[in-house]
mmCIF file of C-alpha atoms (C1' of nucleotides) in Angstrom:
data_model
loop_
_atom_site.group_PDB
_atom_site.id
_atom_site.type_symbol
_atom_site.label_atom_id
_atom_site.label_comp_id
_atom_site.label_asym_id
_atom_site.label_seq_id
_atom_site.Cartn_x
_atom_site.Cartn_y
_atom_site.Cartn_z
ATOM 1 C CA MET A 625 0.000 0.000 0.000
ATOM 2 C CA SER A 626 2.874 2.388 -0.626
ATOM 3 C CA THR A 627 2.069 5.572 -2.471
ATOM 4 C CA PRO A 628 5.199 6.450 -4.397
ATOM 5 C CA THR A 629 2.922 8.646 -6.464
ATOM 6 C CA ARG A 630 4.806 10.015 -9.330
ATOM 7 C CA ARG A 631 4.127 13.576 -10.449
ATOM 8 C CA PRO A 632 1.275 13.695 -13.001
ATOM 9 C CA ARG A 633 2.388 14.159 -16.549
ATOM 10 C CA ALA A 634 2.457 17.690 -17.905
ATOM 11 C CA ASP A 635 0.183 16.950 -20.827
ATOM 12 C CA ALA A 636 -2.355 15.374 -18.512
ATOM 13 C CA THR A 637 -2.535 18.505 -16.405
ATOM 14 C CA ARG A 638 -2.835 20.644 -19.495
ATOM 15 C CA ASN A 639 -5.561 18.517 -21.035
ATOM 16 C CA ARG A 640 -7.534 18.400 -17.865
ATOM 17 C CA ALA A 641 -7.533 22.175 -17.647
ATOM 18 C CA ALA A 642 -8.470 22.484 -21.310
ATOM 19 C CA LEU A 643 -11.338 20.062 -20.814
ATOM 20 C CA LEU A 644 -12.667 21.992 -17.850
ATOM 21 C CA ALA A 645 -12.536 25.249 -19.777
ATOM 22 C CA ALA A 646 -14.256 23.750 -22.802
ATOM 23 C CA ALA A 647 -16.870 22.102 -20.624
ATOM 24 C CA ASP A 648 -17.622 25.361 -18.864
ATOM 25 C CA ASP A 649 -18.203 27.015 -22.214
ATOM 26 C CA ALA A 650 -20.377 24.211 -23.504
ATOM 27 C CA PHE A 651 -22.440 23.845 -20.349
ATOM 28 C CA ALA A 652 -22.948 27.592 -20.092
ATOM 29 C CA ALA A 653 -24.132 27.664 -23.685
ATOM 30 C CA ASP A 654 -26.180 24.475 -23.936
ATOM 31 C CA GLY A 655 -26.877 23.466 -20.352
ATOM 32 C CA ALA A 656 -25.489 20.620 -18.300
ATOM 33 C CA GLY A 657 -26.577 18.140 -20.953
ATOM 34 C CA ALA A 658 -24.296 19.537 -23.651
ATOM 35 C CA SER A 659 -22.575 17.086 -25.983
ATOM 36 C CA LEU A 660 -19.424 15.622 -24.502
ATOM 37 C CA SER A 661 -17.938 15.029 -27.930
ATOM 38 C CA ALA A 662 -18.259 18.755 -28.498
ATOM 39 C CA VAL A 663 -16.495 19.385 -25.198
ATOM 40 C CA ALA A 664 -13.623 17.116 -26.214
ATOM 41 C CA ALA A 665 -13.404 18.781 -29.601
ATOM 42 C CA GLY A 666 -13.431 22.196 -27.958
ATOM 43 C CA ALA A 667 -10.537 21.144 -25.761
ATOM 44 C CA GLY A 668 -8.590 19.866 -28.765
ATOM 45 C CA VAL A 669 -8.546 16.389 -27.306
ATOM 46 C CA ALA A 670 -9.918 12.991 -28.310
ATOM 47 C CA ILE A 671 -13.108 11.717 -26.757
ATOM 48 C CA GLY A 672 -11.242 8.925 -24.998
ATOM 49 C CA THR A 673 -9.148 11.461 -23.147
ATOM 50 C CA LEU A 674 -12.218 13.158 -21.823
ATOM 51 C CA TYR A 675 -13.516 9.883 -20.455
ATOM 52 C CA LYS A 676 -10.157 9.042 -18.951
ATOM 53 C CA HIS A 677 -10.192 12.251 -16.936
ATOM 54 C CA PHE A 678 -13.906 12.301 -16.184
ATOM 55 C CA PRO A 679 -15.527 8.874 -16.373
ATOM 56 C CA THR A 680 -19.033 10.312 -16.130
ATOM 57 C CA ARG A 681 -20.790 13.546 -16.869
ATOM 58 C CA ARG A 682 -21.344 13.945 -13.151
ATOM 59 C CA ALA A 683 -17.628 13.786 -12.476
ATOM 60 C CA LEU A 684 -17.021 16.529 -14.990
ATOM 61 C CA VAL A 685 -19.755 18.734 -13.612
ATOM 62 C CA GLY A 686 -18.564 18.039 -10.095
ATOM 63 C CA ALA A 687 -15.030 19.114 -10.892
ATOM 64 C CA LEU A 688 -16.339 22.207 -12.595
ATOM 65 C CA LEU A 689 -18.447 23.149 -9.626
ATOM 66 C CA ALA A 690 -15.854 22.362 -6.973
ATOM 67 C CA GLU A 691 -14.426 25.862 -6.861
ATOM 68 C CA ARG A 692 -17.810 27.507 -6.852
ATOM 69 C CA HIS A 693 -18.873 25.247 -4.032
ATOM 70 C CA ASP A 694 -15.865 26.101 -1.964
ATOM 71 C CA ALA A 695 -16.586 29.778 -2.416
ATOM 72 C CA LEU A 696 -20.258 29.304 -1.621
ATOM 73 C CA PHE A 697 -19.623 27.314 1.531
ATOM 74 C CA ALA A 698 -16.917 29.654 2.719
ATOM 75 C CA ARG A 699 -19.216 32.633 2.893
ATOM 76 C CA ALA A 700 -22.159 30.684 4.304
ATOM 77 C CA GLU A 701 -20.901 31.182 7.832
ATOM 78 C CA GLY A 702 -23.527 32.872 9.955
ATOM 79 C CA VAL A 703 -25.724 33.929 7.080
ATOM 80 C CA ASP A 704 -29.486 33.969 7.583
ATOM 81 C CA LEU A 705 -31.764 31.346 6.081
ATOM 82 C CA ALA A 706 -33.389 33.501 3.427
ATOM 83 C CA THR A 707 -30.047 34.616 2.078
ATOM 84 C CA TRP A 708 -28.679 31.087 2.134
ATOM 85 C CA LEU A 709 -31.621 29.806 0.123
ATOM 86 C CA ARG A 710 -31.224 32.585 -2.399
ATOM 87 C CA TRP A 711 -27.553 31.814 -2.755
ATOM 88 C CA VAL A 712 -28.157 28.139 -3.331
ATOM 89 C CA ALA A 713 -30.831 28.861 -5.915
ATOM 90 C CA GLU A 714 -28.507 31.288 -7.633
ATOM 91 C CA HIS A 715 -25.734 28.750 -7.611
ATOM 92 C CA ALA A 716 -27.986 26.058 -9.049
ATOM 93 C CA ALA A 717 -28.650 28.325 -11.999
ATOM 94 C CA THR A 718 -25.009 28.146 -13.089
ATOM 95 C CA TYR A 719 -25.882 25.788 -15.928
ATOM 96 C CA ARG A 720 -29.318 24.898 -17.234
ATOM 97 C CA GLY A 721 -30.372 21.458 -16.088
ATOM 98 C CA LEU A 722 -28.061 21.549 -13.100
ATOM 99 C CA ALA A 723 -30.859 21.422 -10.549
ATOM 100 C CA GLU A 724 -32.180 18.254 -12.105
ATOM 101 C CA LEU A 725 -28.751 16.663 -12.379
ATOM 102 C CA ILE A 726 -28.070 17.319 -8.730
ATOM 103 C CA ALA A 727 -31.530 16.351 -7.564
ATOM 104 C CA SER A 728 -31.329 13.079 -9.488
ATOM 105 C CA ASP A 729 -28.181 12.286 -7.573
ATOM 106 C CA LEU A 730 -29.910 12.536 -4.253
ATOM 107 C CA HIS A 731 -31.669 9.327 -5.215
ATOM 108 C CA ALA A 732 -28.599 7.588 -6.637
ATOM 109 C CA PRO A 733 -26.157 6.026 -4.203
ATOM 110 C CA ASP A 734 -23.084 8.208 -3.967
ATOM 111 C CA GLU A 735 -20.183 6.375 -5.512
ATOM 112 C CA ALA A 736 -16.828 6.667 -3.873
ATOM 113 C CA GLY A 737 -14.775 9.638 -4.962
ATOM 114 C CA ASP A 738 -17.787 11.526 -6.108
ATOM 115 C CA ARG A 739 -17.055 15.132 -5.404
ATOM 116 C CA LEU A 740 -20.558 16.213 -6.279
ATOM 117 C CA ALA A 741 -22.111 13.915 -3.688
ATOM 118 C CA ALA A 742 -19.696 15.121 -1.041
ATOM 119 C CA ASP A 743 -20.550 18.722 -1.799
ATOM 120 C CA CYS A 744 -24.237 17.905 -1.573
ATOM 121 C CA ALA A 745 -23.641 16.485 1.869
ATOM 122 C CA ARG A 746 -21.793 19.613 2.945
ATOM 123 C CA MET A 747 -24.619 21.702 1.606
ATOM 124 C CA ALA A 748 -27.133 19.659 3.567
ATOM 125 C CA ALA A 749 -25.122 20.163 6.740
ATOM 126 C CA ILE A 750 -25.005 23.907 6.285
ATOM 127 C CA THR A 751 -28.710 23.990 5.610
ATOM 128 C CA GLU A 752 -29.411 22.065 8.769
ATOM 129 C CA ARG A 753 -27.292 24.425 10.816
ATOM 130 C CA THR A 754 -28.872 27.497 9.290
ATOM 131 C CA VAL A 755 -32.348 26.163 9.891
ATOM 132 C CA GLY A 756 -31.446 25.564 13.504
ATOM 133 C CA ALA A 757 -30.499 29.213 13.876
ATOM 134 C CA ALA A 758 -33.683 30.472 12.280
ATOM 135 C CA ASP A 759 -36.918 31.290 14.064
ATOM 136 C CA LEU A 760 -39.500 28.963 12.513
ATOM 137 C CA ARG A 761 -42.786 27.367 13.477
ATOM 138 C CA ALA A 762 -42.350 24.224 15.529
ATOM 139 C CA ASP A 763 -43.915 21.980 12.892
ATOM 140 C CA VAL A 764 -41.484 22.998 10.158
ATOM 141 C CA THR A 765 -38.874 20.339 9.461
ATOM 142 C CA VAL A 766 -35.468 20.544 7.867
ATOM 143 C CA ASP A 767 -36.888 18.497 5.027
ATOM 144 C CA ASP A 768 -39.433 21.199 4.392
ATOM 145 C CA VAL A 769 -36.628 23.691 3.987
ATOM 146 C CA VAL A 770 -34.679 21.371 1.723
ATOM 147 C CA THR A 771 -37.795 20.970 -0.375
ATOM 148 C CA LEU A 772 -38.058 24.723 -0.633
ATOM 149 C CA MET A 773 -34.396 24.918 -1.563
ATOM 150 C CA ASN A 774 -34.800 22.468 -4.412
ATOM 151 C CA ALA A 775 -38.006 24.075 -5.553
ATOM 152 C CA ALA A 776 -36.408 27.504 -5.548
ATOM 153 C CA ALA A 777 -33.454 26.216 -7.549
ATOM 154 C CA TRP A 778 -35.748 24.718 -10.151
ATOM 155 C CA THR A 779 -37.875 27.864 -10.223
ATOM 156 C CA ARG A 780 -34.876 30.062 -10.731
ATOM 157 C CA GLU A 781 -33.836 27.953 -13.665
ATOM 158 C CA GLN A 782 -37.263 27.905 -15.250
ATOM 159 C CA GLN A 783 -38.624 31.320 -14.437
ATOM 160 C CA GLY A 784 -35.767 33.501 -13.350
ATOM 161 C CA ALA A 785 -34.368 35.029 -10.206
ATOM 162 C CA GLU A 786 -37.319 37.215 -9.296
ATOM 163 C CA ALA A 787 -39.834 34.373 -9.264
ATOM 164 C CA ALA A 788 -37.472 32.266 -7.166
ATOM 165 C CA ASP A 789 -36.839 35.063 -4.679
ATOM 166 C CA ARG A 790 -40.536 35.685 -4.279
ATOM 167 C CA LEU A 791 -41.180 31.996 -3.717
ATOM 168 C CA ILE A 792 -38.524 31.899 -1.019
ATOM 169 C CA ALA A 793 -39.833 35.008 0.693
ATOM 170 C CA THR A 794 -43.446 33.888 0.636
ATOM 171 C CA THR A 795 -42.757 30.386 1.824
ATOM 172 C CA LEU A 796 -40.509 31.580 4.627
ATOM 173 C CA ARG A 797 -43.280 33.885 5.713
ATOM 174 C CA GLY A 798 -45.500 30.834 5.937
ATOM 175 C CA MET A 799 -42.857 29.108 8.027
ATOM 176 C CA SER A 800 -42.461 31.868 10.583
ATOM 177 C CA PRO A 801 -44.369 31.657 13.870
ATOM 178 C CA MET B 1155 -62.267 25.166 -49.009
ATOM 179 C CA SER B 1156 -64.628 22.238 -49.263
ATOM 180 C CA THR B 1157 -64.186 19.435 -46.777
ATOM 181 C CA PRO B 1158 -65.221 16.276 -48.542
ATOM 182 C CA THR B 1159 -63.417 14.572 -45.693
ATOM 183 C CA ARG B 1160 -63.335 10.906 -46.264
ATOM 184 C CA ARG B 1161 -63.720 8.655 -43.267
ATOM 185 C CA PRO B 1162 -60.334 7.907 -41.657
ATOM 186 C CA ARG B 1163 -59.020 4.512 -42.565
ATOM 187 C CA ALA B 1164 -59.670 1.696 -40.140
ATOM 188 C CA ASP B 1165 -56.026 0.717 -39.836
ATOM 189 C CA ALA B 1166 -55.117 4.322 -39.062
ATOM 190 C CA THR B 1167 -57.558 4.435 -36.180
ATOM 191 C CA ARG B 1168 -56.340 1.112 -34.916
ATOM 192 C CA ASN B 1169 -52.690 2.038 -35.117
ATOM 193 C CA ARG B 1170 -53.247 5.340 -33.430
ATOM 194 C CA ALA B 1171 -54.914 3.623 -30.515
ATOM 195 C CA ALA B 1172 -52.181 0.997 -30.329
ATOM 196 C CA LEU B 1173 -49.550 3.732 -30.316
ATOM 197 C CA LEU B 1174 -51.253 5.578 -27.487
ATOM 198 C CA ALA B 1175 -51.512 2.419 -25.427
ATOM 199 C CA ALA B 1176 -47.869 1.497 -26.028
ATOM 200 C CA ALA B 1177 -46.765 5.052 -25.278
ATOM 201 C CA ASP B 1178 -48.669 5.073 -22.015
ATOM 202 C CA ASP B 1179 -46.911 1.890 -20.969
ATOM 203 C CA ALA B 1180 -43.510 3.151 -21.980
ATOM 204 C CA PHE B 1181 -43.879 6.580 -20.414
ATOM 205 C CA ALA B 1182 -45.240 5.112 -17.212
ATOM 206 C CA ALA B 1183 -42.277 2.771 -17.028
ATOM 207 C CA ASP B 1184 -39.427 4.981 -18.237
ATOM 208 C CA GLY B 1185 -40.724 8.527 -17.954
ATOM 209 C CA ALA B 1186 -41.739 10.990 -20.621
ATOM 210 C CA GLY B 1187 -38.359 10.599 -22.300
ATOM 211 C CA ALA B 1188 -38.822 6.929 -23.144
ATOM 212 C CA SER B 1189 -37.588 5.648 -26.482
ATOM 213 C CA LEU B 1190 -40.010 6.296 -29.308
ATOM 214 C CA SER B 1191 -38.685 3.361 -31.299
ATOM 215 C CA ALA B 1192 -39.655 1.178 -28.376
ATOM 216 C CA VAL B 1193 -43.118 2.703 -28.406
ATOM 217 C CA ALA B 1194 -43.504 1.942 -32.106
ATOM 218 C CA ALA B 1195 -42.267 -1.590 -31.588
ATOM 219 C CA GLY B 1196 -44.646 -2.033 -28.680
ATOM 220 C CA ALA B 1197 -47.516 -0.955 -30.881
ATOM 221 C CA GLY B 1198 -46.453 -3.387 -33.601
ATOM 222 C CA VAL B 1199 -45.951 -0.549 -36.047
ATOM 223 C CA ALA B 1200 -43.035 0.920 -37.982
ATOM 224 C CA ILE B 1201 -41.313 3.979 -36.647
ATOM 225 C CA GLY B 1202 -42.475 6.037 -39.604
ATOM 226 C CA THR B 1203 -46.075 5.376 -38.664
ATOM 227 C CA LEU B 1204 -45.513 6.748 -35.220
ATOM 228 C CA TYR B 1205 -44.104 9.950 -36.655
ATOM 229 C CA LYS B 1206 -46.965 10.202 -39.125
ATOM 230 C CA HIS B 1207 -49.480 10.174 -36.304
ATOM 231 C CA PHE B 1208 -47.453 12.187 -33.815
ATOM 232 C CA PRO B 1209 -44.837 14.405 -35.457
ATOM 233 C CA THR B 1210 -43.215 15.260 -32.139
ATOM 234 C CA ARG B 1211 -42.901 13.774 -28.713
ATOM 235 C CA ARG B 1212 -44.966 16.646 -27.416
ATOM 236 C CA ALA B 1213 -47.835 15.768 -29.722
ATOM 237 C CA LEU B 1214 -47.823 12.221 -28.453
ATOM 238 C CA VAL B 1215 -47.706 13.271 -24.833
ATOM 239 C CA GLY B 1216 -50.376 15.865 -25.490
ATOM 240 C CA ALA B 1217 -52.727 13.307 -27.001
ATOM 241 C CA LEU B 1218 -52.076 10.970 -24.134
ATOM 242 C CA LEU B 1219 -52.840 13.639 -21.587
ATOM 243 C CA ALA B 1220 -55.897 15.022 -23.338
ATOM 244 C CA GLU B 1221 -58.381 12.815 -21.540
ATOM 245 C CA ARG B 1222 -56.791 13.349 -18.182
ATOM 246 C CA HIS B 1223 -56.870 17.062 -18.767
ATOM 247 C CA ASP B 1224 -60.540 17.027 -19.631
ATOM 248 C CA ALA B 1225 -61.281 15.151 -16.454
ATOM 249 C CA LEU B 1226 -59.094 17.470 -14.402
ATOM 250 C CA PHE B 1227 -60.643 20.626 -15.799
ATOM 251 C CA ALA B 1228 -64.152 19.292 -15.472
ATOM 252 C CA ARG B 1229 -63.951 18.891 -11.738
ATOM 253 C CA ALA B 1230 -62.032 22.135 -11.172
ATOM 254 C CA GLU B 1231 -65.255 24.107 -10.979
ATOM 255 C CA GLY B 1232 -65.496 25.958 -7.699
ATOM 256 C CA VAL B 1233 -62.652 24.110 -6.021
ATOM 257 C CA ASP B 1234 -60.464 25.997 -3.582
ATOM 258 C CA LEU B 1235 -56.949 27.068 -4.421
ATOM 259 C CA ALA B 1236 -55.083 24.617 -2.211
ATOM 260 C CA THR B 1237 -56.949 21.665 -3.660
ATOM 261 C CA TRP B 1238 -56.476 22.891 -7.204
ATOM 262 C CA LEU B 1239 -52.730 23.179 -6.676
ATOM 263 C CA ARG B 1240 -52.560 19.697 -5.222
ATOM 264 C CA TRP B 1241 -54.488 18.299 -8.132
ATOM 265 C CA VAL B 1242 -52.231 19.919 -10.677
ATOM 266 C CA ALA B 1243 -49.149 18.673 -8.901
ATOM 267 C CA GLU B 1244 -50.622 15.209 -8.768
ATOM 268 C CA HIS B 1245 -51.472 15.366 -12.438
ATOM 269 C CA ALA B 1246 -47.959 16.485 -13.353
ATOM 270 C CA ALA B 1247 -46.637 13.342 -11.704
ATOM 271 C CA THR B 1248 -48.344 11.123 -14.276
ATOM 272 C CA TYR B 1249 -45.057 10.422 -16.026
ATOM 273 C CA ARG B 1250 -41.566 11.214 -14.807
ATOM 274 C CA GLY B 1251 -40.152 14.238 -16.574
ATOM 275 C CA LEU B 1252 -43.568 15.559 -17.436
ATOM 276 C CA ALA B 1253 -43.207 18.724 -15.392
ATOM 277 C CA GLU B 1254 -40.061 19.611 -17.254
ATOM 278 C CA LEU B 1255 -41.531 18.819 -20.639
ATOM 279 C CA ILE B 1256 -44.517 21.047 -19.967
ATOM 280 C CA ALA B 1257 -42.513 23.813 -18.359
ATOM 281 C CA SER B 1258 -40.111 23.863 -21.283
ATOM 282 C CA ASP B 1259 -43.077 24.480 -23.548
ATOM 283 C CA LEU B 1260 -44.088 27.601 -21.716
ATOM 284 C CA HIS B 1261 -40.997 29.156 -23.249
ATOM 285 C CA ALA B 1262 -41.513 27.706 -26.714
ATOM 286 C CA PRO B 1263 -44.024 29.387 -28.974
ATOM 287 C CA ASP B 1264 -47.138 27.269 -29.127
ATOM 288 C CA GLU B 1265 -47.373 25.822 -32.595
ATOM 289 C CA ALA B 1266 -50.762 25.594 -34.202
ATOM 290 C CA GLY B 1267 -52.674 22.436 -33.423
ATOM 291 C CA ASP B 1268 -50.703 21.828 -30.288
ATOM 292 C CA ARG B 1269 -53.097 20.296 -27.871
ATOM 293 C CA LEU B 1270 -50.644 20.489 -25.007
ATOM 294 C CA ALA B 1271 -50.267 24.244 -25.383
ATOM 295 C CA ALA B 1272 -54.024 24.704 -25.510
ATOM 296 C CA ASP B 1273 -54.434 22.698 -22.339
ATOM 297 C CA CYS B 1274 -51.762 24.755 -20.643
ATOM 298 C CA ALA B 1275 -53.724 27.866 -21.536
ATOM 299 C CA ARG B 1276 -56.908 26.400 -20.104
ATOM 300 C CA MET B 1277 -55.028 25.492 -16.983
ATOM 301 C CA ALA B 1278 -53.731 29.025 -16.666
ATOM 302 C CA ALA B 1279 -57.240 30.390 -17.000
ATOM 303 C CA ILE B 1280 -58.572 28.144 -14.277
ATOM 304 C CA THR B 1281 -55.694 29.090 -12.029
ATOM 305 C CA GLU B 1282 -56.387 32.769 -12.542
ATOM 306 C CA ARG B 1283 -60.041 32.314 -11.714
ATOM 307 C CA THR B 1284 -59.291 30.270 -8.627
ATOM 308 C CA VAL B 1285 -56.787 32.798 -7.399
ATOM 309 C CA GLY B 1286 -59.382 35.506 -7.825
ATOM 310 C CA ALA B 1287 -61.735 33.602 -5.564
ATOM 311 C CA ALA B 1288 -59.119 33.034 -2.870
ATOM 312 C CA ASP B 1289 -58.369 35.341 0.035
ATOM 313 C CA LEU B 1290 -54.736 36.336 -0.423
ATOM 314 C CA ARG B 1291 -52.470 39.218 0.542
ATOM 315 C CA ALA B 1292 -52.754 42.142 -1.818
ATOM 316 C CA ASP B 1293 -49.156 41.864 -3.004
ATOM 317 C CA VAL B 1294 -49.520 38.272 -4.175
ATOM 318 C CA THR B 1295 -49.744 37.983 -7.951
ATOM 319 C CA VAL B 1296 -51.146 35.258 -10.148
ATOM 320 C CA ASP B 1297 -47.593 34.653 -11.326
ATOM 321 C CA ASP B 1298 -46.598 33.892 -7.765
ATOM 322 C CA VAL B 1299 -49.234 31.201 -7.644
ATOM 323 C CA VAL B 1300 -48.206 29.800 -11.030
ATOM 324 C CA THR B 1301 -44.659 29.659 -9.748
ATOM 325 C CA LEU B 1302 -45.853 27.711 -6.751
ATOM 326 C CA MET B 1303 -47.817 25.408 -9.011
ATOM 327 C CA ASN B 1304 -44.788 24.583 -11.131
ATOM 328 C CA ALA B 1305 -42.581 24.228 -8.087
ATOM 329 C CA ALA B 1306 -45.063 21.873 -6.442
ATOM 330 C CA ALA B 1307 -45.293 19.770 -9.591
ATOM 331 C CA TRP B 1308 -41.534 19.456 -9.743
ATOM 332 C CA THR B 1309 -41.325 18.713 -6.037
ATOM 333 C CA ARG B 1310 -43.933 16.015 -6.292
ATOM 334 C CA GLU B 1311 -41.952 14.361 -9.033
ATOM 335 C CA GLN B 1312 -38.653 14.573 -7.206
ATOM 336 C CA GLN B 1313 -39.644 14.072 -3.609
ATOM 337 C CA GLY B 1314 -43.121 12.671 -3.529
ATOM 338 C CA ALA B 1315 -46.615 13.753 -2.688
ATOM 339 C CA GLU B 1316 -46.093 14.592 0.943
ATOM 340 C CA ALA B 1317 -43.264 17.040 0.331
ATOM 341 C CA ALA B 1318 -45.285 18.724 -2.398
ATOM 342 C CA ASP B 1319 -48.381 19.017 -0.226
ATOM 343 C CA ARG B 1320 -46.402 20.528 2.601
ATOM 344 C CA LEU B 1321 -44.811 23.036 0.259
ATOM 345 C CA ILE B 1322 -48.233 24.075 -1.001
ATOM 346 C CA ALA B 1323 -49.680 24.390 2.478
ATOM 347 C CA THR B 1324 -46.752 26.374 3.837
ATOM 348 C CA THR B 1325 -46.514 28.732 0.907
ATOM 349 C CA LEU B 1326 -50.246 29.383 0.889
ATOM 350 C CA ARG B 1327 -49.996 30.237 4.566
ATOM 351 C CA GLY B 1328 -47.396 32.798 3.624
ATOM 352 C CA MET B 1329 -49.753 34.186 1.017
ATOM 353 C CA SER B 1330 -52.720 34.623 3.307
ATOM 354 C CA PRO B 1331 -53.393 38.042 4.866
ATOM 355 C "C1'" DC C 58 -63.662 -4.037 -59.586
ATOM 356 C "C1'" DC C 59 -60.714 0.047 -60.025
ATOM 357 C "C1'" DT C 60 -59.153 4.444 -58.955
ATOM 358 C "C1'" DT C 61 -57.325 7.364 -55.652
ATOM 359 C "C1'" DA C 62 -55.737 9.305 -51.703
ATOM 360 C "C1'" DA C 63 -54.485 8.032 -47.160
ATOM 361 C "C1'" DA C 64 -51.462 5.411 -44.511
ATOM 362 C "C1'" DG C 65 -47.606 2.345 -43.715
ATOM 363 C "C1'" DT C 66 -42.818 1.079 -44.274
ATOM 364 C "C1'" DG C 67 -37.935 0.727 -42.975
ATOM 365 C "C1'" DA C 68 -33.370 1.781 -44.657
ATOM 366 C "C1'" DG C 69 -30.359 5.444 -43.904
ATOM 367 C "C1'" DA C 70 -28.292 9.795 -42.401
ATOM 368 C "C1'" DG C 71 -27.262 12.304 -38.365
ATOM 369 C "C1'" DT C 72 -25.995 12.631 -33.456
ATOM 370 C "C1'" DG C 73 -24.456 11.144 -29.197
ATOM 371 C "C1'" DC C 74 -22.537 7.739 -25.602
ATOM 372 C "C1'" DC C 75 -18.972 4.954 -24.058
ATOM 373 C "C1'" DT C 76 -15.163 1.256 -24.454
ATOM 374 C "C1'" DC C 77 -10.944 -0.770 -25.482
ATOM 375 C "C1'" DG C 78 -6.552 -2.199 -27.501
ATOM 376 C "C1'" DG C 79 -2.645 -0.320 -29.348
ATOM 377 C "C1'" DG C 80 0.448 3.599 -29.900
ATOM 378 C "C1'" DA C 81 2.868 7.723 -28.233
ATOM 379 C "C1'" DA C 82 4.837 10.586 -25.045
ATOM 380 C "C1'" DA C 83 6.585 12.062 -20.663
ATOM 381 C "C1'" DC C 84 8.931 10.926 -16.688
ATOM 382 C "C1'" DT C 85 13.039 8.454 -14.116
ATOM 383 C "C1'" DA C 86 17.320 6.486 -13.365
ATOM 384 C "C1'" DA C 87 21.542 4.767 -14.926
ATOM 385 C "C1'" DT D 587 21.852 10.150 -23.673
ATOM 386 C "C1'" DT D 588 19.423 6.399 -23.625
ATOM 387 C "C1'" DA D 589 16.792 2.666 -22.135
ATOM 388 C "C1'" DG D 590 13.008 1.314 -19.329
ATOM 389 C "C1'" DT D 591 8.717 2.190 -17.290
ATOM 390 C "C1'" DT D 592 4.494 4.112 -16.588
ATOM 391 C "C1'" DT D 593 1.099 7.167 -17.701
ATOM 392 C "C1'" DC D 594 -1.641 9.034 -20.959
ATOM 393 C "C1'" DC D 595 -3.783 9.722 -25.453
ATOM 394 C "C1'" DC D 596 -6.084 8.264 -29.468
ATOM 395 C "C1'" DG D 597 -10.124 7.323 -32.380
ATOM 396 C "C1'" DA D 598 -12.426 3.574 -34.699
ATOM 397 C "C1'" DG D 599 -16.310 0.978 -33.645
ATOM 398 C "C1'" DG D 600 -20.419 -0.928 -31.322
ATOM 399 C "C1'" DC D 601 -24.712 0.535 -29.603
ATOM 400 C "C1'" DA D 602 -28.946 3.396 -29.043
ATOM 401 C "C1'" DC D 603 -31.951 6.897 -30.442
ATOM 402 C "C1'" DT D 604 -34.156 10.462 -33.568
ATOM 403 C "C1'" DC D 605 -36.244 11.808 -37.601
ATOM 404 C "C1'" DT D 606 -36.946 11.801 -42.892
ATOM 405 C "C1'" DC D 607 -38.479 10.358 -47.331
ATOM 406 C "C1'" DA D 608 -39.127 7.816 -51.601
ATOM 407 C "C1'" DC D 609 -41.633 3.933 -52.257
ATOM 408 C "C1'" DT D 610 -45.258 0.442 -51.427
ATOM 409 C "C1'" DT D 611 -49.525 -1.090 -49.608
ATOM 410 C "C1'" DT D 612 -54.280 -0.800 -48.593
ATOM 411 C "C1'" DA D 613 -58.803 0.828 -47.355
ATOM 412 C "C1'" DA D 614 -62.631 3.814 -48.994
ATOM 413 C "C1'" DG D 615 -65.843 5.312 -52.337
ATOM 414 C "C1'" DG D 616 -67.705 5.161 -56.634
#
DNA sequence: CCTTAAAGTGAGAGTGCCTCGGGAAACTAA
DNA sequence: TTAGTTTCCCGAGGCACTCTCACTTTAAGG
């Protein structure tokens, strides 16, 4: 079980970065379901290389979102619930179809090494903490808030930021004592 | 502009019915994105025949939902807002992916002869009427309620009936004076 | 029957997903 | 430098699905 891990090859590092950049372009333009062959082409790399670096679409999206997640979680400290929900909804609007991709993973068992699943768990933990700090009716559960979070993310994607913000505000009003 | 419309051929009627039945099976099993070749095969018909009857997936889904819609709209008379929202959410859960398919059509221009678009319009009208009859805060708009309706439909699909019902109840509480 | 228009057919072109065996290139150490 | 080793890249090819269209079949109506 020794780990004499050799330094990664230079071309591998370069290709990985090129793939991420191309994927960001493609996903921003065509949504999270954009053609992976197009991504590979955009990165100037063969399709096999893409799959070597990112075995699944989820892995690619997860890598792409990793930085954004870190930034999002870093500033979540001590923020109020309404703001947190707005932030998550805003984040979920990064690429079209992202809310569905992420939501569909809540049902799937999280494979080992899945960055996206880990980030979802972190997000759930923050949500739970933030809910605990909020003043809500006794019969409101964390699940209710998670439901609202998902719904707001989907709404933002389908109908824009204003509709999502209004949904959050109204529902939170209904949750307050 | 005479309409010496000949009676439709017997095999056409038969095939259309077989296609609808096969599509219902397939969509129920695999969601609204199920393979259309499989549907054609299930109906014992060539793929070209499917496309002759239903040029797009939307047309097929629309035809399939037509009866359900009629039933839904028929009993919507005088029902209260909360119930109406629950019914719509329940209806949207008929096939997986239905909420998205319908929502994505709200953005697309409704082509002529599109039954699904027409039904969406009828649904919007009923919603507007029901909202008018409900006792809500002055700053709540019909759009807010439509947003909730879509969100509840999506939630029902992703998280089940209970989560959707709770979202509806909580948000309506936030909308009441 | 026989004509005619409606309906059916299915190969084929296009697109996308994903795999796998062989080739190439970058490291490392002598 | 060079040989050895390991990592990485390549892209043809198998599979699935969508949608079209020139051609064939068949029911309807006289």
